[in-house]
Short mmCIF file of C-alpha atoms in Angstrom, two decimals:
data_model
loop_
_atom_site.label_atom_id
_atom_site.label_comp_id
_atom_site.label_asym_id
_atom_site.label_seq_id
_atom_site.Cartn_x
_atom_site.Cartn_y
_atom_site.Cartn_z
CA MET A 1 76.52 111.17 47.20
CA THR A 2 74.70 113.87 46.35
CA TRP A 3 70.88 114.03 44.85
CA ARG A 4 72.26 114.68 41.59
CA GLU A 5 74.38 111.96 41.96
CA ALA A 6 71.83 109.40 42.77
CA ALA A 7 69.58 110.67 39.84
CA GLY A 8 71.41 108.21 37.22
CA GLU A 9 71.46 105.17 39.25
CA VAL A 10 67.63 103.38 38.76
CA SER A 11 65.34 104.44 36.36
CA LEU A 12 61.59 105.11 37.23
CA PRO A 13 59.17 102.81 35.61
CA LYS A 14 59.05 102.72 31.96
CA ASP A 15 57.96 106.05 30.38
CA PHE A 16 57.22 107.56 33.58
CA ALA A 17 56.35 111.35 33.22
CA ILE A 18 56.77 113.93 35.80
CA ASP A 19 54.73 117.30 35.21
CA ILE A 20 56.04 120.18 37.00
CA THR A 21 54.47 123.06 37.59
CA ILE A 22 56.23 126.61 39.26
CA ALA A 23 53.22 128.80 40.31
CA THR A 24 55.48 130.80 42.37
CA GLU A 25 58.76 133.05 42.16
CA GLY A 26 61.66 132.03 44.66
CA TRP A 27 61.69 128.14 43.72
CA PRO A 28 65.20 126.70 42.09
CA THR A 29 64.90 126.33 38.23
CA GLU A 30 62.33 123.97 36.88
CA ALA A 31 65.50 121.91 35.67
CA ASP A 32 66.66 122.04 39.27
CA LEU A 33 63.36 120.71 40.79
CA ARG A 34 63.06 117.96 38.08
CA SER A 35 66.63 116.98 38.57
CA GLN A 36 65.89 116.87 42.61
CA CYS A 37 62.34 115.43 42.17
CA VAL A 38 63.56 112.68 39.58
CA SER A 39 66.43 111.70 42.33
CA ALA A 40 63.36 111.44 45.23
CA LEU A 41 61.16 109.48 43.24
CA THR A 42 63.84 107.27 41.89
CA ALA A 43 64.95 106.56 45.24
CA ALA A 44 61.60 105.96 46.61
CA PHE A 45 60.59 103.42 43.95
CA ARG A 46 63.68 101.84 44.49
CA GLN A 47 63.95 101.92 48.45
CA ALA A 48 60.06 101.40 48.60
CA GLY A 49 59.35 99.21 46.12
CA LEU A 50 56.93 101.14 44.61
CA GLU A 51 55.10 99.73 41.17
CA ALA A 52 52.86 101.86 38.67
CA VAL A 53 51.61 100.97 35.20
CA PRO A 54 54.09 101.89 32.42
CA GLY A 55 53.45 105.41 31.18
CA SER A 56 52.34 106.45 34.58
CA GLU A 57 52.23 110.15 35.67
CA VAL A 58 52.79 112.44 38.60
CA SER A 59 52.40 116.37 39.06
CA LEU A 60 54.31 118.20 41.48
CA VAL A 61 53.30 121.81 42.04
CA PHE A 62 55.50 124.43 43.84
CA THR A 63 53.56 127.22 45.04
CA ASP A 64 53.14 129.20 48.06
CA ASP A 65 51.52 129.48 51.63
CA GLU A 66 48.51 131.15 50.23
CA ALA A 67 47.74 128.70 47.51
CA ILE A 68 48.57 125.89 49.72
CA ARG A 69 46.34 127.14 52.87
CA GLU A 70 43.47 127.77 50.62
CA LEU A 71 44.15 123.83 49.43
CA ASN A 72 44.32 122.59 53.01
CA ARG A 73 40.99 124.56 54.02
CA THR A 74 39.06 123.16 51.25
CA TRP A 75 40.60 119.62 51.03
CA ARG A 76 41.04 118.92 54.85
CA GLN A 77 38.97 121.52 56.74
CA LYS A 78 42.34 123.24 58.29
CA ASP A 79 42.77 126.98 57.57
CA LYS A 80 46.52 127.26 57.71
CA PRO A 81 49.58 126.60 55.58
CA THR A 82 51.40 123.30 55.19
CA ASN A 83 54.69 122.01 53.77
CA VAL A 84 53.04 119.52 51.20
CA LEU A 85 49.86 117.80 50.47
CA SER A 86 48.84 115.20 48.02
CA PHE A 87 45.88 114.30 45.97
CA PRO A 88 45.84 110.55 44.76
CA GLY A 89 44.97 110.57 41.20
CA SER A 90 43.72 106.89 40.54
CA ASP A 91 43.16 103.96 42.93
CA PRO A 92 45.66 101.14 42.10
CA ASP A 93 44.76 98.38 39.43
CA GLY A 94 45.41 94.88 41.36
CA GLU A 95 48.81 96.26 42.65
CA LEU A 96 49.96 98.43 40.66
CA TYR A 97 49.14 102.22 40.71
CA GLY A 98 48.45 104.67 38.04
CA PRO A 99 48.39 105.73 34.91
CA LEU A 100 47.73 109.11 37.08
CA LEU A 101 49.56 108.94 40.27
CA GLY A 102 48.23 112.32 41.38
CA ASP A 103 49.64 115.84 42.16
CA ILE A 104 52.05 116.69 45.01
CA VAL A 105 51.84 120.30 46.10
CA ILE A 106 54.73 121.83 48.03
CA ALA A 107 54.65 125.41 49.53
CA LEU A 108 57.67 127.37 49.28
CA GLU A 109 57.56 129.78 52.83
CA THR A 110 56.78 126.71 54.63
CA VAL A 111 59.47 124.78 53.56
CA LYS A 112 62.16 127.85 54.07
CA ARG A 113 60.59 128.28 57.29
CA GLU A 114 60.59 124.85 58.43
CA SER A 115 64.44 124.53 56.70
CA VAL A 116 65.75 127.02 59.30
CA GLU A 117 63.97 126.11 61.97
CA LEU A 118 64.82 122.03 61.84
CA GLU A 119 68.64 123.57 60.99
CA ILE A 120 68.59 121.06 57.76
CA ASP A 121 69.30 122.20 54.12
CA PHE A 122 66.56 123.40 51.97
CA HIS A 123 66.98 120.70 49.23
CA ALA A 124 67.32 117.70 51.63
CA HIS A 125 64.18 119.03 53.05
CA LEU A 126 62.47 119.22 49.89
CA THR A 127 63.61 116.08 48.73
CA HIS A 128 62.00 114.46 52.15
CA LEU A 129 58.54 116.59 51.23
CA VAL A 130 58.57 114.51 47.59
CA ILE A 131 59.34 111.62 49.13
CA HIS A 132 56.60 112.09 51.76
CA GLY A 133 54.25 112.92 49.01
CA ILE A 134 54.76 110.12 46.68
CA LEU A 135 54.23 107.81 49.36
CA HIS A 136 50.93 108.94 50.22
CA LEU A 137 50.00 109.06 46.57
CA PHE A 138 50.94 105.18 47.03
CA ASP A 139 48.36 104.70 50.24
CA TYR A 140 51.12 105.34 52.94
CA ASP A 141 49.70 107.46 56.00
CA HIS A 142 50.47 108.75 59.13
CA GLN A 143 46.95 109.25 61.00
CA ASP A 144 47.71 106.73 64.09
CA ASP A 145 50.85 106.20 65.61
CA GLU A 146 51.11 102.56 63.45
CA GLU A 147 51.04 104.27 60.38
CA ALA A 148 53.41 106.98 61.12
CA GLU A 149 55.66 104.67 62.09
CA VAL A 150 55.93 102.53 58.81
CA MET A 151 55.69 106.06 56.81
CA GLU A 152 58.65 107.51 58.95
CA GLU A 153 61.17 104.44 58.46
CA LEU A 154 60.29 103.95 54.86
CA GLU A 155 61.15 107.77 54.49
CA ARG A 156 64.16 107.17 56.80
CA CYS A 157 65.65 104.43 54.49
CA ILE A 158 64.89 106.44 51.24
CA LEU A 159 66.91 109.53 52.77
CA ALA A 160 69.55 107.50 53.77
CA SER A 161 69.84 105.69 50.06
CA LEU A 162 70.60 109.47 49.39
CA ASP A 163 72.87 110.63 52.18
CA ILE A 164 70.23 112.79 53.79
CA ALA A 165 70.12 112.71 57.34
CA ASP A 166 67.34 111.55 59.47
CA PRO A 167 64.44 114.21 59.85
CA TYR A 168 63.18 112.62 62.72
CA ALA A 169 66.05 112.13 64.67
CA ASP A 170 65.72 115.35 67.02
CA ARG A 171 61.84 114.94 66.90
CA PRO A 172 59.42 112.23 68.90
CA LEU A 173 57.04 110.20 66.71
CA GLU A 174 53.60 111.68 65.98
CA ALA A 175 50.63 110.82 63.99
CA ASP A 176 49.11 113.76 62.13
CA ALA A 177 47.20 115.81 64.50
CA ASP A 178 47.01 119.01 63.31
#
């Protein structure tokens, strides 16, 4: 099953909104990105048991290395581009998140470069990064080895539900050291 086929199997929370901004040229069309994001987010909600209040919203910004480098420098004091950044929008109300889940920002050149370096399909890598980003908005992290193991195992499960190979298979587990 492809990510396009998986998109119709399960729905996101009621009245869930996905705001897509394409801030630089070179990305797939908005319709293609929306289809891929719906599939990735649906799988994440289903497999991870994520819950959000009705009417919740997530924003996805598809940008370039220059813009994400500036965000990374400003918010993480790391003066280099990265593949994905997540900015939570609100703390959970009890066990439910929302209505503003937050922003996920993804850099085109880094995604392309990593796809080539890791020898994985661009769309598979992009799907992984959308999943990685939404998990961050639900407080999953990888600052130490234990957190990284939990988050990566969940990512593997979500990706497997979309028939996407384990992106960590040939890489050692590591916390976010950069």
